[in-house]
PDB file of C-alpha atoms in Angstrom:
ATOM      1  CA  SER E1450      -0.083   0.133  -0.177  1.00 68.00           C
ATOM      2  CA  THR E1451       2.989   2.181   0.723  1.00 77.00           C
ATOM      3  CA  GLY E1452       4.050   2.167  -3.011  1.00 76.00           C
ATOM      4  CA  VAL E1453       0.384   2.759  -4.306  1.00 78.00           C
ATOM      5  CA  THR E1454       0.027   5.680  -1.969  1.00 82.00           C
ATOM      6  CA  ALA E1455       3.562   7.073  -3.197  1.00 81.00           C
ATOM      7  CA  CYS E1456       2.299   6.608  -6.856  1.00 80.00           C
ATOM      8  CA  ARG E1457      -0.975   8.203  -6.438  1.00 79.00           C
ATOM      9  CA  GLY E1458       0.390  11.335  -5.314  1.00 75.00           C
ATOM     10  CA  ASN E1459       2.442  11.297  -8.329  1.00 80.00           C
ATOM     11  CA  LEU E1460       0.561  10.318 -11.190  1.00 78.00           C
ATOM     12  CA  GLY E1461       3.068  11.514 -13.572  1.00 80.00           C
ATOM     13  CA  VAL E1462       5.213   8.426 -13.237  1.00 83.00           C
ATOM     14  CA  PHE E1463       2.689   6.775 -15.195  1.00 82.00           C
ATOM     15  CA  ALA E1464       2.974   8.809 -18.124  1.00 81.00           C
ATOM     16  CA  PHE E1465       6.455   7.382 -19.623  1.00 79.00           C
ATOM     17  CA  ALA E1466       5.308   4.046 -18.579  1.00 79.00           C
ATOM     18  CA  PHE E1467       2.093   4.056 -20.797  1.00 80.00           C
ATOM     19  CA  VAL E1468       4.105   6.093 -23.556  1.00 84.00           C
ATOM     20  CA  SER E1469       6.902   3.268 -23.638  1.00 83.00           C
ATOM     21  CA  PRO E1470       5.229   0.234 -25.505  1.00 79.00           C
ATOM     22  CA  MET E1471       4.859   3.056 -28.111  1.00 82.00           C
ATOM     23  CA  ILE E1472       8.201   3.879 -28.291  1.00 85.00           C
ATOM     24  CA  ASN E1473       9.573   0.470 -28.372  1.00 81.00           C
ATOM     25  CA  PHE E1474       7.282  -0.550 -31.311  1.00 82.00           C
ATOM     26  CA  VAL E1475       8.420   2.509 -33.422  1.00 87.00           C
ATOM     27  CA  THR E1476      12.059   1.581 -32.692  1.00 87.00           C
ATOM     28  CA  VAL E1477      11.326  -2.133 -33.569  1.00 83.00           C
ATOM     29  CA  ILE E1478       9.800  -0.704 -36.968  1.00 87.00           C
ATOM     30  CA  VAL E1479      13.179   1.140 -37.229  1.00 87.00           C
ATOM     31  CA  GLN E1480      15.296  -1.632 -36.416  1.00 84.00           C
ATOM     32  CA  PHE E1481      13.347  -3.701 -38.853  1.00 84.00           C
ATOM     33  CA  MET E1482      13.517  -1.469 -41.718  1.00 85.00           C
ATOM     34  CA  SER E1483      17.567  -1.023 -41.069  1.00 83.00           C
ATOM     35  CA  LEU E1484      17.624  -5.049 -40.925  1.00 79.00           C
ATOM     36  CA  VAL E1485      15.979  -5.133 -44.546  1.00 79.00           C
ATOM     37  CA  SER E1486      18.393  -2.480 -45.981  1.00 80.00           C
ATOM     38  CA  PHE E1487      21.575  -4.005 -44.480  1.00 75.00           C
ATOM     39  CA  LEU E1488      20.507  -7.261 -45.760  1.00 71.00           C
ATOM     40  CA  GLY E1489      19.950  -5.835 -49.082  1.00 73.00           C
ATOM     41  CA  TRP E1490      23.253  -4.414 -48.860  1.00 73.00           C
ATOM     42  CA  LEU E1491      24.678  -7.550 -48.342  1.00 65.00           C
ATOM     43  CA  GLY E1492      23.197  -8.970 -51.525  1.00 63.00           C
ATOM     44  CA  LEU E1493      20.818 -11.285 -50.056  1.00 62.00           C
ATOM     45  CA  PHE E1494      17.903 -10.257 -52.356  1.00 59.00           C
ATOM     46  CA  ASP E1495      20.323  -9.921 -55.295  1.00 60.00           C
ATOM     47  CA  SER E1496      21.317 -13.820 -54.728  1.00 54.00           C
ATOM     48  CA  TRP E1497      17.712 -14.529 -54.586  1.00 52.00           C
ATOM     49  CA  SER E1498      16.722 -13.020 -57.810  1.00 52.00           C
ATOM     50  CA  SER E1499      19.813 -14.491 -59.693  1.00 53.00           C
ATOM     51  CA  ASN E1500      20.383 -17.598 -61.162  1.00 51.00           C
ATOM     52  CA  LEU E1501      21.325 -20.872 -59.147  1.00 48.00           C
ATOM     53  CA  ASP E1502      25.101 -20.756 -59.979  1.00 51.00           C
ATOM     54  CA  ASP E1503      25.477 -17.280 -58.976  1.00 51.00           C
ATOM     55  CA  TYR E1504      23.748 -18.333 -55.902  1.00 48.00           C
ATOM     56  CA  HIS E1505      25.832 -20.940 -54.727  1.00 50.00           C
ATOM     57  CA  GLU E1506      28.944 -18.868 -55.432  1.00 51.00           C
ATOM     58  CA  THR E1507      28.036 -16.273 -52.918  1.00 51.00           C
ATOM     59  CA  SER E1508      25.849 -18.309 -50.402  1.00 56.00           C
ATOM     60  CA  GLY E1509      28.723 -18.928 -48.264  1.00 61.00           C
ATOM     61  CA  ALA E1510      29.425 -15.136 -47.752  1.00 61.00           C
ATOM     62  CA  VAL E1511      25.800 -14.395 -47.506  1.00 62.00           C
ATOM     63  CA  GLN E1512      25.006 -17.026 -45.174  1.00 68.00           C
ATOM     64  CA  PHE E1513      27.666 -15.686 -42.764  1.00 72.00           C
ATOM     65  CA  GLY E1514      26.394 -11.992 -43.044  1.00 69.00           C
ATOM     66  CA  ILE E1515      22.965 -13.185 -42.385  1.00 72.00           C
ATOM     67  CA  SER E1516      24.038 -15.167 -39.488  1.00 76.00           C
ATOM     68  CA  VAL E1517      26.160 -12.109 -37.815  1.00 79.00           C
ATOM     69  CA  THR E1518      23.256  -9.618 -38.533  1.00 79.00           C
ATOM     70  CA  TYR E1519      20.903 -11.889 -36.904  1.00 81.00           C
ATOM     71  CA  ILE E1520      22.724 -12.036 -33.719  1.00 84.00           C
ATOM     72  CA  LEU E1521      23.208  -8.109 -33.769  1.00 86.00           C
ATOM     73  CA  PHE E1522      19.747  -7.547 -34.487  1.00 86.00           C
ATOM     74  CA  THR E1523      18.215  -9.720 -31.822  1.00 86.00           C
ATOM     75  CA  VAL E1524      20.585  -8.241 -29.244  1.00 89.00           C
ATOM     76  CA  SER E1525      19.525  -4.910 -30.411  1.00 90.00           C
ATOM     77  CA  LEU E1526      15.699  -5.564 -30.105  1.00 87.00           C
ATOM     78  CA  TYR E1527      16.464  -7.200 -26.528  1.00 88.00           C
ATOM     79  CA  TRP E1528      18.448  -4.370 -25.651  1.00 91.00           C
ATOM     80  CA  THR E1529      16.078  -1.453 -26.569  1.00 90.00           C
ATOM     81  CA  SER E1530      13.520  -3.099 -24.839  1.00 86.00           C
ATOM     82  CA  GLU E1531      15.206  -3.504 -21.521  1.00 89.00           C
ATOM     83  CA  VAL E1532      16.665   0.337 -21.776  1.00 92.00           C
ATOM     84  CA  ILE E1533      13.284   1.603 -22.261  1.00 89.00           C
ATOM     85  CA  LYS E1534      11.751  -0.342 -19.315  1.00 88.00           C
ATOM     86  CA  ASN E1535      14.607   0.402 -17.261  1.00 91.00           C
ATOM     87  CA  ILE E1536      14.139   4.001 -17.533  1.00 92.00           C
ATOM     88  CA  THR E1537      10.793   3.708 -16.379  1.00 90.00           C
ATOM     89  CA  THR E1538      12.156   1.798 -13.188  1.00 91.00           C
ATOM     90  CA  VAL E1539      14.648   4.439 -12.725  1.00 93.00           C
ATOM     91  CA  THR E1540      12.346   7.176 -12.980  1.00 92.00           C
ATOM     92  CA  VAL E1541       9.741   5.847 -10.532  1.00 91.00           C
ATOM     93  CA  SER E1542      12.487   4.958  -8.229  1.00 92.00           C
ATOM     94  CA  GLY E1543      13.863   8.414  -7.970  1.00 92.00           C
ATOM     95  CA  THR E1544      10.171   9.977  -7.786  1.00 91.00           C
ATOM     96  CA  ILE E1545       9.399   7.161  -4.508  1.00 91.00           C
ATOM     97  CA  GLY E1546      12.759   8.153  -2.883  1.00 90.00           C
ATOM     98  CA  THR E1547      11.938  11.999  -3.266  1.00 91.00           C
ATOM     99  CA  TRP E1548       8.489  11.208  -1.830  1.00 90.00           C
ATOM    100  CA  TRP E1549      10.201   9.044   1.141  1.00 89.00           C
ATOM    101  CA  TYR E1550      12.712  11.697   1.895  1.00 89.00           C
ATOM    102  CA  SER E1551      11.217  15.365   0.907  1.00 87.00           C
ATOM    103  CA  PRO E1552       7.549  14.598   0.671  1.00 84.00           C
ATOM    104  CA  SER E1553       6.719  18.406  -0.151  1.00 83.00           C
ATOM    105  CA  GLU E1554       8.715  17.724  -3.498  1.00 84.00           C
ATOM    106  CA  ALA E1555       6.555  14.943  -4.521  1.00 77.00           C
ATOM    107  CA  SER E1556       3.147  15.538  -3.913  1.00 75.00           C
ATOM    108  CA  SER E1557       1.602  16.379  -7.298  1.00 75.00           C
ATOM    109  CA  CYS E1558       0.875  14.835 -10.640  1.00 76.00           C
ATOM    110  CA  CYS E1559       3.955  16.378 -12.655  1.00 78.00           C
ATOM    111  CA  SER E1560       6.053  17.566  -9.397  1.00 78.00           C
ATOM    112  CA  SER E1561       9.765  18.551  -9.464  1.00 84.00           C
ATOM    113  CA  ALA E1562      10.507  14.742  -8.189  1.00 86.00           C
ATOM    114  CA  VAL E1563       8.647  13.316 -11.423  1.00 88.00           C
ATOM    115  CA  MET E1564      10.379  15.497 -13.711  1.00 89.00           C
ATOM    116  CA  ASP E1565      13.965  15.461 -12.107  1.00 90.00           C
ATOM    117  CA  SER E1566      13.952  11.491 -11.835  1.00 91.00           C
ATOM    118  CA  PHE E1567      13.026  11.532 -15.460  1.00 92.00           C
ATOM    119  CA  LYS E1568      15.921  13.836 -16.678  1.00 92.00           C
ATOM    120  CA  ARG E1569      18.241  11.759 -14.537  1.00 92.00           C
ATOM    121  CA  ALA E1570      17.297   8.622 -16.058  1.00 92.00           C
ATOM    122  CA  THR E1571      17.717   9.859 -19.548  1.00 92.00           C
ATOM    123  CA  THR E1572      20.877  11.720 -19.046  1.00 93.00           C
ATOM    124  CA  TYR E1573      23.040  11.088 -15.991  1.00 92.00           C
ATOM    125  CA  SER E1574      22.069   7.627 -15.123  1.00 92.00           C
ATOM    126  CA  PHE E1575      21.526   6.658 -18.789  1.00 93.00           C
ATOM    127  CA  GLY E1576      24.904   4.881 -19.198  1.00 93.00           C
ATOM    128  CA  SER E1577      24.206   2.961 -16.084  1.00 93.00           C
ATOM    129  CA  ILE E1578      20.667   1.914 -17.518  1.00 94.00           C
ATOM    130  CA  CYS E1579      22.478   0.877 -21.009  1.00 94.00           C
ATOM    131  CA  PHE E1580      25.239  -1.055 -19.624  1.00 93.00           C
ATOM    132  CA  GLY E1581      22.716  -3.114 -17.343  1.00 91.00           C
ATOM    133  CA  SER E1582      20.268  -3.732 -20.048  1.00 92.00           C
ATOM    134  CA  LEU E1583      23.152  -5.005 -22.326  1.00 92.00           C
ATOM    135  CA  ILE E1584      23.790  -7.878 -19.902  1.00 90.00           C
ATOM    136  CA  VAL E1585      20.249  -8.805 -19.968  1.00 89.00           C
ATOM    137  CA  ALA E1586      19.972  -8.525 -23.702  1.00 88.00           C
ATOM    138  CA  ILE E1587      23.140 -10.549 -24.459  1.00 90.00           C
ATOM    139  CA  LEU E1588      21.696 -13.320 -22.189  1.00 87.00           C
ATOM    140  CA  SER E1589      18.412 -13.316 -23.804  1.00 86.00           C
ATOM    141  CA  ALA E1590      19.724 -13.232 -27.233  1.00 85.00           C
ATOM    142  CA  ILE E1591      21.701 -16.395 -26.338  1.00 85.00           C
ATOM    143  CA  ASN E1592      18.540 -18.164 -24.859  1.00 83.00           C
ATOM    144  CA  SER E1593      16.745 -17.212 -28.231  1.00 82.00           C
ATOM    145  CA  MET E1594      19.473 -18.924 -30.201  1.00 81.00           C
ATOM    146  CA  LEU E1595      19.673 -21.880 -27.971  1.00 79.00           C
ATOM    147  CA  ARG E1596      15.925 -22.411 -28.456  1.00 78.00           C
ATOM    148  CA  ARG E1597      16.418 -22.395 -31.971  1.00 76.00           C
ATOM    149  CA  ALA E1598      19.180 -24.686 -31.761  1.00 72.00           C
ATOM    150  CA  GLN E1599      17.344 -27.362 -29.881  1.00 69.00           C
ATOM    151  CA  ARG E1600      15.558 -28.230 -33.257  1.00 69.00           C
ATOM    152  CA  ASP E1601      18.797 -29.959 -34.023  1.00 65.00           C
ATOM    153  CA  ARG E1602      18.000 -33.633 -32.639  1.00 68.00           C
ATOM    154  CA  ARG E1603      21.359 -34.883 -32.667  1.00 70.00           C
ATOM    155  CA  CYS E1604      22.262 -32.328 -29.969  1.00 70.00           C
ATOM    156  CA  VAL E1605      19.059 -31.628 -28.237  1.00 70.00           C
ATOM    157  CA  LEU E1606      20.409 -32.892 -24.662  1.00 74.00           C
ATOM    158  CA  PHE E1607      23.426 -30.769 -24.960  1.00 74.00           C
ATOM    159  CA  TYR E1608      21.384 -27.626 -25.865  1.00 74.00           C
ATOM    160  CA  CYS E1609      18.832 -28.229 -23.347  1.00 79.00           C
ATOM    161  CA  VAL E1610      21.316 -28.333 -20.600  1.00 81.00           C
ATOM    162  CA  ILE E1611      23.163 -25.111 -21.670  1.00 82.00           C
ATOM    163  CA  ARG E1612      19.956 -23.334 -22.213  1.00 80.00           C
ATOM    164  CA  CYS E1613      18.804 -24.207 -18.668  1.00 85.00           C
ATOM    165  CA  ILE E1614      22.070 -22.809 -17.225  1.00 84.00           C
ATOM    166  CA  MET E1615      21.792 -20.037 -19.325  1.00 82.00           C
ATOM    167  CA  LEU E1616      17.982 -19.336 -18.113  1.00 83.00           C
ATOM    168  CA  TYR E1617      19.228 -19.680 -14.402  1.00 84.00           C
ATOM    169  CA  VAL E1618      22.086 -16.869 -14.880  1.00 84.00           C
ATOM    170  CA  GLN E1619      19.885 -14.535 -16.669  1.00 81.00           C
ATOM    171  CA  ARG E1620      17.258 -14.904 -13.903  1.00 81.00           C
ATOM    172  CA  LEU E1621      19.858 -14.272 -11.535  1.00 82.00           C
ATOM    173  CA  VAL E1622      21.129 -11.149 -13.366  1.00 85.00           C
ATOM    174  CA  GLU E1623      17.527  -9.780 -13.621  1.00 81.00           C
ATOM    175  CA  TYR E1624      17.017 -10.185 -10.114  1.00 81.00           C
ATOM    176  CA  PHE E1625      20.167  -8.016  -9.323  1.00 84.00           C
ATOM    177  CA  ASN E1626      18.973  -5.667 -12.134  1.00 85.00           C
ATOM    178  CA  LYS E1627      15.843  -5.200 -10.260  1.00 86.00           C
ATOM    179  CA  TRP E1628      17.191  -3.755  -7.237  1.00 88.00           C
ATOM    180  CA  ALA E1629      20.604  -2.126  -8.723  1.00 91.00           C
ATOM    181  CA  PHE E1630      18.285   0.247 -11.107  1.00 93.00           C
ATOM    182  CA  VAL E1631      16.392   1.142  -7.774  1.00 91.00           C
ATOM    183  CA  TYR E1632      19.395   2.090  -6.031  1.00 92.00           C
ATOM    184  CA  VAL E1633      20.470   3.835  -9.521  1.00 93.00           C
ATOM    185  CA  GLY E1634      17.340   5.739  -9.369  1.00 92.00           C
ATOM    186  CA  LEU E1635      17.648   6.660  -5.757  1.00 91.00           C
ATOM    187  CA  TYR E1636      21.361   8.091  -5.261  1.00 90.00           C
ATOM    188  CA  GLY E1637      22.502   7.956  -9.202  1.00 89.00           C
ATOM    189  CA  TYR E1638      25.301   5.533  -8.228  1.00 90.00           C
ATOM    190  CA  ASP E1639      26.621   3.741 -11.524  1.00 91.00           C
ATOM    191  CA  TYR E1640      25.468   0.265 -12.189  1.00 91.00           C
ATOM    192  CA  MET E1641      28.195  -1.900 -10.452  1.00 90.00           C
ATOM    193  CA  THR E1642      28.526   0.372  -7.594  1.00 91.00           C
ATOM    194  CA  ALA E1643      24.396   0.310  -6.848  1.00 90.00           C
ATOM    195  CA  GLY E1644      24.359  -3.234  -7.445  1.00 89.00           C
ATOM    196  CA  LYS E1645      27.084  -3.859  -4.649  1.00 90.00           C
ATOM    197  CA  ASN E1646      25.776  -1.237  -2.346  1.00 90.00           C
ATOM    198  CA  VAL E1647      22.109  -2.274  -2.020  1.00 87.00           C
ATOM    199  CA  MET E1648      23.048  -6.283  -1.837  1.00 87.00           C
ATOM    200  CA  THR E1649      25.375  -5.002   0.986  1.00 88.00           C
ATOM    201  CA  LEU E1650      22.602  -3.273   2.379  1.00 86.00           C
ATOM    202  CA  PHE E1651      20.049  -6.197   2.540  1.00 83.00           C
ATOM    203  CA  LYS E1652      22.793  -8.328   3.879  1.00 83.00           C
ATOM    204  CA  SER E1653      23.912  -6.095   6.704  1.00 82.00           C
ATOM    205  CA  ARG E1654      20.206  -5.746   7.896  1.00 79.00           C
ATOM    206  CA  GLY E1655      19.420  -9.206   7.409  1.00 78.00           C
ATOM    207  CA  TRP E1656      16.700  -8.697   4.687  1.00 72.00           C
ATOM    208  CA  SER E1657      18.260 -11.494   2.481  1.00 70.00           C
ATOM    209  CA  THR E1658      14.755 -13.435   3.210  1.00 67.00           C
ATOM    210  CA  VAL E1659      12.569 -10.785   3.035  1.00 66.00           C
ATOM    211  CA  ILE E1660      13.491  -9.731  -0.726  1.00 66.00           C
ATOM    212  CA  ALA E1661      13.932 -13.418  -1.774  1.00 59.00           C
ATOM    213  CA  HIS E1662      10.238 -14.165  -0.762  1.00 58.00           C
ATOM    214  CA  SER E1663       8.827 -11.183  -2.290  1.00 61.00           C
ATOM    215  CA  LEU E1664       5.678 -12.059  -4.252  1.00 63.00           C
ATOM    216  CA  VAL E1665       4.943  -8.826  -5.775  1.00 69.00           C
ATOM    217  CA  GLN E1666       5.729  -9.493  -9.335  1.00 71.00           C
ATOM    218  CA  LYS E1667       3.605 -12.939  -9.407  1.00 74.00           C
ATOM    219  CA  ALA E1668       0.777 -11.023  -7.512  1.00 77.00           C
ATOM    220  CA  MET E1669       1.029  -8.420 -10.538  1.00 76.00           C
ATOM    221  CA  PHE E1670       1.158 -11.144 -13.171  1.00 79.00           C
ATOM    222  CA  MET E1671      -1.743 -12.789 -11.654  1.00 83.00           C
ATOM    223  CA  ILE E1672      -3.740  -9.636 -11.859  1.00 84.00           C
ATOM    224  CA  SER E1673      -2.528  -8.576 -15.349  1.00 82.00           C
ATOM    225  CA  LEU E1674      -3.844 -12.126 -16.571  1.00 85.00           C
ATOM    226  CA  CYS E1675      -7.105 -11.813 -14.775  1.00 88.00           C
ATOM    227  CA  ILE E1676      -7.762  -8.512 -16.289  1.00 86.00           C
ATOM    228  CA  GLY E1677      -6.852  -9.965 -19.740  1.00 83.00           C
ATOM    229  CA  LEU E1678      -9.081 -12.946 -19.655  1.00 87.00           C
ATOM    230  CA  VAL E1679     -11.912 -10.623 -18.073  1.00 87.00           C
ATOM    231  CA  THR E1680     -11.590  -8.028 -20.873  1.00 85.00           C
ATOM    232  CA  GLY E1681     -11.286 -10.606 -23.521  1.00 81.00           C
ATOM    233  CA  LEU E1682     -14.378 -12.420 -22.557  1.00 84.00           C
ATOM    234  CA  ILE E1683     -16.703  -9.101 -22.142  1.00 85.00           C
ATOM    235  CA  VAL E1684     -15.270  -8.092 -25.626  1.00 80.00           C
ATOM    236  CA  ALA E1685     -15.918 -11.698 -27.254  1.00 78.00           C
ATOM    237  CA  LEU E1686     -19.249 -11.799 -25.537  1.00 79.00           C
ATOM    238  CA  ALA E1687     -20.293  -8.185 -27.227  1.00 77.00           C
ATOM    239  CA  SER E1688     -18.661  -8.993 -30.443  1.00 73.00           C
ATOM    240  CA  SER E1689     -20.965 -12.093 -30.812  1.00 71.00           C
ATOM    241  CA  LEU E1690     -23.823 -10.080 -31.584  1.00 68.00           C
ATOM    242  CA  VAL E1691     -21.775  -8.487 -34.543  1.00 63.00           C
ATOM    243  CA  GLU E1692     -20.637 -11.941 -35.668  1.00 56.00           C
ATOM    244  CA  GLU E1693     -24.511 -13.060 -36.035  1.00 56.00           C
ATOM    245  CA  VAL E1694     -24.613 -10.294 -38.548  1.00 49.00           C
ATOM    246  CA  ALA E1695     -21.462 -10.575 -40.158  1.00 49.00           C
ATOM    247  CA  VAL E1696     -22.098 -14.393 -40.727  1.00 48.00           C
ATOM    248  CA  GLY E1697     -24.416 -13.155 -43.308  1.00 47.00           C
ATOM    249  CA  PHE E1698     -21.807 -11.429 -45.273  1.00 42.00           C
ATOM    250  CA  GLY E1699     -19.309 -14.223 -45.269  1.00 44.00           C
ATOM    251  CA  ALA E1700     -17.353 -13.574 -42.054  1.00 44.00           C
ATOM    252  CA  SER E1701     -17.035 -15.681 -39.239  1.00 48.00           C
ATOM    253  CA  GLY E1702     -14.837 -16.253 -36.088  1.00 57.00           C
ATOM    254  CA  ILE E1703     -15.102 -12.560 -35.096  1.00 65.00           C
ATOM    255  CA  GLY E1704     -15.758 -13.239 -31.494  1.00 67.00           C
ATOM    256  CA  LEU E1705     -12.396 -15.590 -31.050  1.00 72.00           C
ATOM    257  CA  MET E1706     -10.331 -12.896 -32.851  1.00 75.00           C
ATOM    258  CA  ALA E1707     -11.920 -10.137 -30.564  1.00 74.00           C
ATOM    259  CA  PHE E1708     -11.030 -12.094 -27.650  1.00 77.00           C
ATOM    260  CA  PHE E1709      -7.349 -12.606 -28.375  1.00 79.00           C
ATOM    261  CA  MET E1710      -6.925  -9.005 -29.320  1.00 78.00           C
ATOM    262  CA  SER E1711      -8.650  -7.375 -26.458  1.00 79.00           C
ATOM    263  CA  PHE E1712      -6.622 -10.277 -24.453  1.00 80.00           C
ATOM    264  CA  TYR E1713      -3.341  -9.205 -25.754  1.00 76.00           C
ATOM    265  CA  ILE E1714      -3.771  -5.467 -25.563  1.00 77.00           C
ATOM    266  CA  SER E1715      -5.099  -5.830 -21.909  1.00 79.00           C
ATOM    267  CA  ILE E1716      -2.252  -7.726 -20.753  1.00 79.00           C
ATOM    268  CA  ILE E1717       0.432  -4.961 -22.235  1.00 74.00           C
ATOM    269  CA  ASN E1718      -1.543  -2.074 -20.767  1.00 74.00           C
ATOM    270  CA  SER E1719      -2.216  -3.549 -17.339  1.00 77.00           C
ATOM    271  CA  SER E1720       1.250  -4.892 -17.167  1.00 76.00           C
ATOM    272  CA  THR E1721       2.527  -1.617 -18.282  1.00 75.00           C
ATOM    273  CA  LEU E1722       0.784   0.098 -15.236  1.00 78.00           C
ATOM    274  CA  LEU E1723       1.389  -2.672 -12.730  1.00 80.00           C
ATOM    275  CA  SER E1724       4.792  -2.389 -13.246  1.00 82.00           C
ATOM    276  CA  VAL E1725       5.191   0.989 -12.099  1.00 85.00           C
ATOM    277  CA  VAL E1726       3.408  -0.189  -8.844  1.00 84.00           C
ATOM    278  CA  SER E1727       5.716  -3.411  -8.897  1.00 85.00           C
ATOM    279  CA  THR E1728       8.817  -0.881  -8.860  1.00 87.00           C
ATOM    280  CA  SER E1729       7.467   1.479  -6.205  1.00 88.00           C
ATOM    281  CA  THR E1730       7.067  -1.414  -3.808  1.00 86.00           C
ATOM    282  CA  ASP E1731      10.489  -2.387  -4.443  1.00 87.00           C
ATOM    283  CA  THR E1732      11.622   1.081  -4.073  1.00 89.00           C
ATOM    284  CA  ALA E1733       9.699   1.410  -0.664  1.00 88.00           C
ATOM    285  CA  ILE E1734      11.568  -1.961   0.644  1.00 86.00           C
ATOM    286  CA  VAL E1735      14.864  -0.430  -0.033  1.00 88.00           C
ATOM    287  CA  CYS E1736      13.989   2.829   1.056  1.00 88.00           C
ATOM    288  CA  PHE E1737      12.533   1.119   4.286  1.00 86.00           C
ATOM    289  CA  ALA E1738      15.791  -0.674   5.020  1.00 84.00           C
ATOM    290  CA  GLU E1739      18.103   2.513   4.026  1.00 84.00           C
ATOM    291  CA  GLY E1740      15.893   5.147   6.130  1.00 83.00           C
ATOM    292  CA  PRO E1741      12.977   4.037   8.445  1.00 84.00           C
ATOM    293  CA  ALA E1742      13.573   6.751  10.591  1.00 86.00           C
ATOM    294  CA  GLU E1743      12.836   9.069   7.797  1.00 86.00           C
ATOM    295  CA  PHE E1744       9.727   7.214   6.798  1.00 86.00           C
ATOM    296  CA  GLU E1745       8.401   7.452  10.381  1.00 86.00           C
ATOM    297  CA  GLU E1746       8.928  11.286  10.320  1.00 87.00           C
ATOM    298  CA  ASN E1747       7.514  11.964   7.146  1.00 86.00           C
ATOM    299  CA  HIS E1748       4.576   9.207   7.129  1.00 86.00           C
ATOM    300  CA  PRO E1749       4.180   8.212  10.561  1.00 87.00           C
ATOM    301  CA  GLN E1750       0.848   6.181   9.900  1.00 87.00           C
ATOM    302  CA  MET E1751       1.994   4.149   7.067  1.00 86.00           C
ATOM    303  CA  SER E1752       5.462   3.627   8.895  1.00 84.00           C
ATOM    304  CA  MET E1753       3.454   1.937  11.876  1.00 86.00           C
ATOM    305  CA  ARG E1754       1.438  -0.015   9.386  1.00 86.00           C
ATOM    306  CA  MET E1755       4.527  -1.175   7.327  1.00 83.00           C
ATOM    307  CA  GLN E1756       6.442  -2.233  10.561  1.00 83.00           C
ATOM    308  CA  GLU E1757       3.604  -4.197  11.843  1.00 82.00           C
ATOM    309  CA  THR E1758       2.946  -6.063   8.625  1.00 80.00           C
ATOM    310  CA  PHE E1759       6.553  -7.092   8.088  1.00 76.00           C
ATOM    311  CA  SER E1760       7.203  -7.861  11.751  1.00 78.00           C
ATOM    312  CA  ALA E1761       4.083 -10.127  12.023  1.00 78.00           C
ATOM    313  CA  THR E1762       5.349 -11.746   8.421  1.00 73.00           C
ATOM    314  CA  TYR E1763       9.260 -12.066   9.636  1.00 72.00           C
ATOM    315  CA  PRO E1764       9.545 -12.018  13.028  1.00 71.00           C
ATOM    316  CA  ASP E1765      13.117 -12.633  13.244  1.00 70.00           C
ATOM    317  CA  VAL E1766      14.071  -9.628  11.236  1.00 66.00           C
ATOM    318  CA  ASN E1767      14.859  -6.224  12.627  1.00 65.00           C
ATOM    319  CA  PHE E1768      12.402  -3.622  10.803  1.00 61.00           C
ATOM    320  CA  GLY E1769      13.343  -0.517  13.137  1.00 58.00           C
ATOM    321  CA  ARG E1770      16.226   1.840  12.644  1.00 54.00           C
ATOM    322  CA  ALA E1771      19.146   0.843  10.603  1.00 49.00           C
ATOM    323  CA  ASP E1772      21.396   1.478  13.809  1.00 48.00           C
ATOM    324  CA  GLY E1773      18.921  -0.920  15.923  1.00 43.00           C
TER     325      GLY E1773
END
């Protein structure tokens, strides 16, 4: 509830979160057009249109160029997506941090906290965001290629084992990134320093169990799934009336198509919205570990509720002052 309350007082944090899928879509189109142009420059389309002998003479070089281009293109897609997502994370974290320590500066829709956090995310902290996002992008691209390589029945077991290991490594990095980028948004540290400091903070406070058992993301996923299903069913039922009329003109399957389209759109929109809530909750956990005294001073009622809830859930963990 602390994260939701903080977001409610700074609704501007949702602005970039809603715009980010459109930005991502535009960048994907630009990257795809660049890919087609580069493949044309490599002569792929010329080899297709030429005779068979010319194709065999150039296929080796063309295939090598296609493989390298595919790898770079895959990394680029994942990297762009991660950068856009993490800009939102750093912006939300900075805003929640300002609300935590200086609530007077984060008390309106487009407060100075929102604007300053977004500026830092796209300027001062942009290098850290790109670096951390690149690590995840490379791991995602490797897993994507391993998934394709599993089609080779001769080495399916080998690729399966390697992919399981890489997926585990990717999840560890994503887990590290989640907390590291919160710290980047709060204090403006570089990526490696932020990750080291936040893990040291949790370890020194004895909060490793708390962050390991966090169910926020799973809860957000289930909520998004329920929203998508409910929206899809409502749209499908409404479109069934249209389908009865459309069948007379030779059209059918409108209800099913409407369900999947509305389900997909609802999942994207709700996930985008709830990702802000999830990040704000993660930020509140970090701030609660870092500055419980400031929280108690600036938001006494929420501080009391948060301490009671956490103490009841984790009775062996100290949720008071850091020096306590």
